[in-house]
Short mmCIF file of C-alpha atoms in Angstrom, two decimals:
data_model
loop_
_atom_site.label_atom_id
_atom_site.label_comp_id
_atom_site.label_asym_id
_atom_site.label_seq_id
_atom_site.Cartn_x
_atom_site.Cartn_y
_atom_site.Cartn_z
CA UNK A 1388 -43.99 7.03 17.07
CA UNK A 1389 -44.24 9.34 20.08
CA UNK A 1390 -42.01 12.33 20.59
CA UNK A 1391 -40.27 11.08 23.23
CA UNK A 1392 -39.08 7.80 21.96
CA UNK A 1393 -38.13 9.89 18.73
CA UNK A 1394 -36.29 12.40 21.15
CA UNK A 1395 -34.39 9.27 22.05
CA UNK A 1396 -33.54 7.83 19.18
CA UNK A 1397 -32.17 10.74 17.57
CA UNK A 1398 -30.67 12.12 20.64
CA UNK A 1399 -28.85 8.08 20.09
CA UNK A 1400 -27.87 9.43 16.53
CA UNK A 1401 -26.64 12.62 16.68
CA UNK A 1402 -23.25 11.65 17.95
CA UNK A 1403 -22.53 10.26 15.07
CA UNK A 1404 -24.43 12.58 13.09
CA UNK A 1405 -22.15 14.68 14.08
CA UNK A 1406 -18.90 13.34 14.46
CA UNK A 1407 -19.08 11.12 11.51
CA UNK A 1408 -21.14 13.07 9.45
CA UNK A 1409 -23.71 10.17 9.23
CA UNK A 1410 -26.79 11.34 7.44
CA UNK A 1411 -29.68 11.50 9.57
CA UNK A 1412 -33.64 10.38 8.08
CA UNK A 1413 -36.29 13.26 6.98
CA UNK A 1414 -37.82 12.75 10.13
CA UNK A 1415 -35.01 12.44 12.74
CA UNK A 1416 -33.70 16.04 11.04
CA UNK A 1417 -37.03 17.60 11.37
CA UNK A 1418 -36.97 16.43 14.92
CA UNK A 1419 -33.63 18.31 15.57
CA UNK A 1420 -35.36 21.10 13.78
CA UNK A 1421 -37.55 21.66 16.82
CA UNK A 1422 -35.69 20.01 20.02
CA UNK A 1423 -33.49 22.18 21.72
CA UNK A 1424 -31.85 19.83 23.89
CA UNK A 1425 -30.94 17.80 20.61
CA UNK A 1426 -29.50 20.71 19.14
CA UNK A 1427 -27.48 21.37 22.21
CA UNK A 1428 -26.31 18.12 22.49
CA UNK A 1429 -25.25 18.51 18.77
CA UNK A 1430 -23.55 21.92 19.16
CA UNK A 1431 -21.48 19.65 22.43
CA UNK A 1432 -20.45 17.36 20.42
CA UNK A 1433 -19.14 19.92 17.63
CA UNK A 1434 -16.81 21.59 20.39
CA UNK A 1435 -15.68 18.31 21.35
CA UNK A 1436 -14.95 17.05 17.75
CA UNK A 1437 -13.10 20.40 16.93
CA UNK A 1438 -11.04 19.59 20.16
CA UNK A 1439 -10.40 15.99 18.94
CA UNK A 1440 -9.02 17.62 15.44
CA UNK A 1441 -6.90 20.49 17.14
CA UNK A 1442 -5.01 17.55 18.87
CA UNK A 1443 -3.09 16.40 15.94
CA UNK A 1444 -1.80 20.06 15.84
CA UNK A 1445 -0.49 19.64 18.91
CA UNK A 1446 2.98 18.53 18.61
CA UNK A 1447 4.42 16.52 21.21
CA UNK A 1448 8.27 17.03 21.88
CA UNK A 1449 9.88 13.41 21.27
CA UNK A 1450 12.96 11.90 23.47
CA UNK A 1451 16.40 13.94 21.98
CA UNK A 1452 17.81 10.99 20.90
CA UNK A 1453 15.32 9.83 18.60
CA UNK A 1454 17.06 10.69 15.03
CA UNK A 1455 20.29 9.21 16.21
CA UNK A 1456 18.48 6.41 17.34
CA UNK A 1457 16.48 5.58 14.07
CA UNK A 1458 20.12 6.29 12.32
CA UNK A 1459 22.29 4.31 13.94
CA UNK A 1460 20.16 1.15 13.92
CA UNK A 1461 19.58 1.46 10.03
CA UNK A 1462 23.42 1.70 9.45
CA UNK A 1463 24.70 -0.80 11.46
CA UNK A 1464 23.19 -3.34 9.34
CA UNK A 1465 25.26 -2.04 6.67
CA UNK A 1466 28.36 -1.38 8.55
CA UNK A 1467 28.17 -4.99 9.32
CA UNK A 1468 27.77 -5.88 5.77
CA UNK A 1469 30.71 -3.94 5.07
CA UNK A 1470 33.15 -5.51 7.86
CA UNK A 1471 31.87 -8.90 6.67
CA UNK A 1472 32.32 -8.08 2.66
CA UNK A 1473 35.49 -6.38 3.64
CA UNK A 1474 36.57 -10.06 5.85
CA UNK A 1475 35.55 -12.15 2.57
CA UNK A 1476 37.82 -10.69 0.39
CA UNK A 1477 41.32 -10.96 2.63
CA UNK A 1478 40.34 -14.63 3.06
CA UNK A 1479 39.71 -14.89 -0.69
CA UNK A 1480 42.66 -13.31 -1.34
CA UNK A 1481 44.31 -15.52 0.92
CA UNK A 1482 43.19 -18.40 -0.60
CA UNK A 1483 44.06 -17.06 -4.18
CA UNK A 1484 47.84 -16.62 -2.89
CA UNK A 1485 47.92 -19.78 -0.97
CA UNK A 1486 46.44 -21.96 -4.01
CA UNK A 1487 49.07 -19.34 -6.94
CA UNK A 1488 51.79 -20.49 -4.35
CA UNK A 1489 50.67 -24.19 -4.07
CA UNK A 1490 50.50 -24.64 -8.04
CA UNK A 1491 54.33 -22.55 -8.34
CA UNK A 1492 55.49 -24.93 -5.59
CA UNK A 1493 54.18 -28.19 -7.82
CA UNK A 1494 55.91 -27.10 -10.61
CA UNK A 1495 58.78 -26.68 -9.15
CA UNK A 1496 58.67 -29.92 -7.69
CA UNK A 1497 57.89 -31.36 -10.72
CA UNK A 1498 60.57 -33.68 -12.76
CA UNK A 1499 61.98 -32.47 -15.93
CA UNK A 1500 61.24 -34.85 -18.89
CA UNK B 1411 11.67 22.44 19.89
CA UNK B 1412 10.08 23.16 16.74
CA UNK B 1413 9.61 20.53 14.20
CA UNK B 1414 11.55 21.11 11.24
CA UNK B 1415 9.17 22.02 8.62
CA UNK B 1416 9.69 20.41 5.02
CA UNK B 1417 7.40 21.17 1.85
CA UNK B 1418 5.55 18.24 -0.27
CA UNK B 1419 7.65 18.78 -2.85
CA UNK B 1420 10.52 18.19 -0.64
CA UNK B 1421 9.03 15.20 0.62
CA UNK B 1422 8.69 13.82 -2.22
CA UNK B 1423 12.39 14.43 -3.51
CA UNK B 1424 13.86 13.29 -0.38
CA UNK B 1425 11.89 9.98 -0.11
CA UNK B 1426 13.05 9.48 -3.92
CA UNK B 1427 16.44 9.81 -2.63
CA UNK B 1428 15.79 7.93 0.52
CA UNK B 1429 14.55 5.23 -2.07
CA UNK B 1430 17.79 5.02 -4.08
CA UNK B 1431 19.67 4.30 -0.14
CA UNK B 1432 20.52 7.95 0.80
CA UNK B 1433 20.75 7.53 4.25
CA UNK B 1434 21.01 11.58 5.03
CA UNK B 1435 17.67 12.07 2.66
CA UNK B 1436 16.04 9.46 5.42
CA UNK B 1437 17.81 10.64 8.05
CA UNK B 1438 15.76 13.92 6.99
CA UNK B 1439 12.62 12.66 6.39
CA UNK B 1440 12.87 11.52 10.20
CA UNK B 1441 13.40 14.59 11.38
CA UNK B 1442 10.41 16.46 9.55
CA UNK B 1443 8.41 13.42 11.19
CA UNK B 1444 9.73 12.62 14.43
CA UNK B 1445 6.87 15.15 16.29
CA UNK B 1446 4.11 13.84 14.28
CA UNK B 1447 4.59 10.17 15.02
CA UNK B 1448 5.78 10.30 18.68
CA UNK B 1449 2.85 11.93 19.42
CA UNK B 1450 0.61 9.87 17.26
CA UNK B 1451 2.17 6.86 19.09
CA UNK B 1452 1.65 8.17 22.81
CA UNK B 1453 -1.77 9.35 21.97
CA UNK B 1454 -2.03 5.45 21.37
CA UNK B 1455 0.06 3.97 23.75
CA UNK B 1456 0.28 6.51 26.27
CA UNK B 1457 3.36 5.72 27.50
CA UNK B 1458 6.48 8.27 26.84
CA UNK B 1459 8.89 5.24 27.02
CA UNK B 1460 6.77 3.06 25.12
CA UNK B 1461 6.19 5.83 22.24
CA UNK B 1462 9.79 6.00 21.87
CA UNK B 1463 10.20 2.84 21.20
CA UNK B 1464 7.38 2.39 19.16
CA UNK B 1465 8.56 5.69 17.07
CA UNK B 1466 11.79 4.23 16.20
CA UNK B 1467 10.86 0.49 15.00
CA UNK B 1468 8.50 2.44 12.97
CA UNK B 1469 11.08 4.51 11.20
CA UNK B 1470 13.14 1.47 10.88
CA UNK B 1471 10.25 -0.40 9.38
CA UNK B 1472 9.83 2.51 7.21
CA UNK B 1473 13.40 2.40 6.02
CA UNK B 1474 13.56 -0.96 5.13
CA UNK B 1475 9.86 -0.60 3.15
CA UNK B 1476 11.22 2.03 1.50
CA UNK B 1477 11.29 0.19 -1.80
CA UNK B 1478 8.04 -1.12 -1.95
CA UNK B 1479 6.72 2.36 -1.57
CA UNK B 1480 5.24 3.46 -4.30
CA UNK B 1481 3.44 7.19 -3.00
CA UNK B 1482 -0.23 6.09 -3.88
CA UNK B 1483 -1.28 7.61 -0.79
CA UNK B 1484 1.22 10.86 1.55
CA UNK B 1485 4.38 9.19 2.85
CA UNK B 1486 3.17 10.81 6.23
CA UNK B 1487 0.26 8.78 5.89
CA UNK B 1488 1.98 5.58 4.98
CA UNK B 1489 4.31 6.44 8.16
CA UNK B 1490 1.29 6.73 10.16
CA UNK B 1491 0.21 3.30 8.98
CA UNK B 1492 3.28 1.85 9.72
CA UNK B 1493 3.33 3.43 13.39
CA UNK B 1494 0.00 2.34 14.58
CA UNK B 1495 1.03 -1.77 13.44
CA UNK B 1496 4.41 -1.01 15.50
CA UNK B 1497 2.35 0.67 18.30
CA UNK B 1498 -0.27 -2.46 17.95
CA UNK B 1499 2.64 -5.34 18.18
CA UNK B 1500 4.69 -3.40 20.97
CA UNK B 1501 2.19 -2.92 23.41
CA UNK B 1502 0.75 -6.92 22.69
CA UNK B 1503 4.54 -7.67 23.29
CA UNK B 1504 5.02 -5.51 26.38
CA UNK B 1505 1.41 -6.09 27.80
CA UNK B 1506 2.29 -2.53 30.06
CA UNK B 1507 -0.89 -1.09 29.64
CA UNK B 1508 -2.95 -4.00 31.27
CA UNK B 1509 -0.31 -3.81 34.05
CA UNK B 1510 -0.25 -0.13 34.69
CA UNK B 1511 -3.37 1.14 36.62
CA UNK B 1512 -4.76 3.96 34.06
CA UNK B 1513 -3.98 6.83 36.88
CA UNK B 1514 -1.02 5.88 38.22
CA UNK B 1515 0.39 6.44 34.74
CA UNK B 1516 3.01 9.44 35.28
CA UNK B 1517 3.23 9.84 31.57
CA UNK B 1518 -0.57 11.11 31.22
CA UNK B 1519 0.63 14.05 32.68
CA UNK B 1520 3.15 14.80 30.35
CA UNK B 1521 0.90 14.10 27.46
CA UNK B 1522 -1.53 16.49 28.39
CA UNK B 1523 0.80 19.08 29.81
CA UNK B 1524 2.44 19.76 26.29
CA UNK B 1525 -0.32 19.54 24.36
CA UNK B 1526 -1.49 22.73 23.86
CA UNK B 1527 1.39 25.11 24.40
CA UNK B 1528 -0.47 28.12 22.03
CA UNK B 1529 -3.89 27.60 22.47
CA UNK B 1530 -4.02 29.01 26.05
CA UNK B 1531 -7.26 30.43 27.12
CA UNK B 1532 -11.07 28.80 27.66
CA UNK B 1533 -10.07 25.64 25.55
CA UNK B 1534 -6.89 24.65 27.50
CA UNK B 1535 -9.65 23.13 30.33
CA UNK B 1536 -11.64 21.73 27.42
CA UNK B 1537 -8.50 20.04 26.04
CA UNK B 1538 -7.35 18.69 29.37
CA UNK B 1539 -10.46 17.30 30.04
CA UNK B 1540 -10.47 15.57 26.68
CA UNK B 1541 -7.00 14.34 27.06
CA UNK B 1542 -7.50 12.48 30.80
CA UNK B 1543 -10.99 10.80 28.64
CA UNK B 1544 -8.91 10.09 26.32
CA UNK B 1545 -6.37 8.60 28.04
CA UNK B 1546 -9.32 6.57 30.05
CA UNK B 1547 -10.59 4.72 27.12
CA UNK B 1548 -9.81 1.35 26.50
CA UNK B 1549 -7.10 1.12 24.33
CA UNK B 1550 -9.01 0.05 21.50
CA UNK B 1551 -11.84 2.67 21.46
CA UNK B 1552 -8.79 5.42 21.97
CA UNK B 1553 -7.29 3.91 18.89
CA UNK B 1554 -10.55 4.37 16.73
CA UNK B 1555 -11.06 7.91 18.15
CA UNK B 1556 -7.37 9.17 17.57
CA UNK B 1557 -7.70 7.74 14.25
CA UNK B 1558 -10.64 8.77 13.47
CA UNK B 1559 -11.45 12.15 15.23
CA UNK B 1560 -7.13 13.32 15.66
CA UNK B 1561 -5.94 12.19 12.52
CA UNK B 1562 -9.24 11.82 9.80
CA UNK B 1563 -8.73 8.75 9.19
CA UNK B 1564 -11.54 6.48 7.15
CA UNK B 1565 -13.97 4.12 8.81
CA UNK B 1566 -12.72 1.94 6.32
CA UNK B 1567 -8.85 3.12 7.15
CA UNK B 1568 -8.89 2.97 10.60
CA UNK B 1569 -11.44 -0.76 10.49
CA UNK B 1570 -8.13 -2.02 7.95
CA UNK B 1571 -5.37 -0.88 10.69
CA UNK B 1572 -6.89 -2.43 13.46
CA UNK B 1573 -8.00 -5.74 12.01
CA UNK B 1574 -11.84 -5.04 12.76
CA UNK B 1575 -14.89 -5.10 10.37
CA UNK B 1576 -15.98 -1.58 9.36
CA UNK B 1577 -18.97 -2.07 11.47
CA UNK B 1578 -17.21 -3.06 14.73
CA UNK B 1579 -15.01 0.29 14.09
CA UNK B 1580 -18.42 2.11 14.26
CA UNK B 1581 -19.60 0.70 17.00
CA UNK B 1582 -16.42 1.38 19.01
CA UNK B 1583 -16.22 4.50 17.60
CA UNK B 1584 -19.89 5.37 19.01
CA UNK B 1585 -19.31 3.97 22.45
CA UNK B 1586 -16.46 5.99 22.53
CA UNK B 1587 -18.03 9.11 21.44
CA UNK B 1588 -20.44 8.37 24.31
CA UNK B 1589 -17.78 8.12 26.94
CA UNK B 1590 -16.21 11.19 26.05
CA UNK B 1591 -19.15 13.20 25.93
CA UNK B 1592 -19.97 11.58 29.31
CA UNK B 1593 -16.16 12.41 30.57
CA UNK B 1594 -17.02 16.29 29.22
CA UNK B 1595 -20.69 16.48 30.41
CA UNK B 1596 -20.88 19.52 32.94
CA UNK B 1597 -22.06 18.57 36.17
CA UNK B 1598 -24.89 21.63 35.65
CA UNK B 1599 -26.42 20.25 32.37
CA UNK B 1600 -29.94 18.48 32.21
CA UNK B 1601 -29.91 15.05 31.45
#
């Protein structure tokens, strides 16, 4: 293979080389051995890579409101359960009374034997 | 505003807590979080409004996953997981980046104006540069390279989230690598 279409297929492989860490063959690292411009396209992508990384220590200021947000919508469900739990007992207590008061009334009504 | 910093071990006792319904352990856990996954949604999005929204479902979605978490891997990664399916689904749902002309985008701005607050100096350029290529990358090859290159993710991590084969994550990956590079390339040096 001649230099120049090795030139171009590592100068194809040292992004990822680089960025990925991707092993390169015996013969594509003794090329970067000996080309400069390979090696300075290697040593730009390095800068840019540790540019990528130092992004995530960036932090990014999120909207105020946020926390409340994320709070309010996880209660509500069980607010809601609540009001509905707290609505099923007065109408089963309801019920209990009406059907205690229904049973008295019967009795009542009932004829002595 | 600083994020609130909170130790592993803390972490870990609060999501325990959070995990038994302890709404002011979660309600913690949020705030510790809040920075790192509004930014990790607008680096995806790119969209202030859109990250907001996408932030929030995700801590609701965490909340009510809770349970099933079982710590095998950080909870800040599992959050992270969570965010990028939420940031997925809400921008298929609000189609705004196909209807917002990549410049026009006001919000670019403010991503890369606070990104760098304490790293003044000869890589401010360098990281304002990389932020408006970032931001001009198609949303799925900005996806790969924030997952990959921002946040470490795996090939095999970031190929998962996405619902691509490992090899089509490459592949993006490298064209995105290219495009960068391209976006960076000084007008001065050699071809």
């Amino acid at each position: 293979m001649s230099v120049r279409l090795r030139h171009q297929l590592v100068s194809l492989r040292v992004p990822e080389h680089v960025m990925s860490e991707e092993p390169l063959k015996a013969r594509d690292r003794n090329h970067l051995d000996v080309c400069l411009r390979c090696q300075a396209e290697a040593a730009n992508y390095r800068v840019m890579l540790r540019a990528l990384r130092a992004l995530r220590a960036s932090k990014e200021t999120p909207p105020s409101g946020l926390v409340l947000g994320v709070m309010a919508s996880i209660r509500r469900p069980v607010a809601e359960h609540r009001r509905t739990l707290d609505r099923a007992v007065v109408v089963g207590s309801v019920a209990v009374v009406a059907a205690a008061m229904a049973l008295l009334g019967r009795s009542r009504l009932r004829p002595a034997n | 505003m600083k994020p609130e910093r909170v130790e592993s071990y803390d972490v870990e006792a609060l999501v325990a807590r959070a995990q038994e319904g302890s709404n002011e352990a979660f309600e913690k856990l949020v705030e510790a979080h809040q920075h790192e996954v509004f930014g990790l949604a607008l680096r995806l999005v790119v969209d202030r409004e859109l990250a907001a929204d996408v932030s929030q479902e995700a801590f609701i979605r965490a909340w009510r996953a809770l349970p099933k978490f079982r710590g095998d891997a950080a909870f800040s990664t599992w959050l992270h997981r969570i965010t990028v399916n939420v940031a997925w689904t809400l921008k298929k749902r609000k189609g705004r980046q196909a209807a917002q002309p990549l410049d026009d985008s006001p919000e670019f701005a403010d991503v890369r104006r606070s990104s760098d607050p304490e790293h003044a100096g000869e890589t401010s350029e360098l990281r304002a540069k990389l932020a408006t290529a970032l931001d001009n990358l198609n949303p799925t090859q900005r996806s790969v390279v924030v997952l990959k290159d921002v946040y470490g993710w795996t090939h095999n991590e970031v190929a998962e989230s996405l619902g691509i084969s490992v090899t089509a994550a490459k592949v993006r990956l490298h064209r995105a690598h290219l495009k960068l590079r391209e976006h960076l390339r000084e007008p001065e040096e050699g071809r």
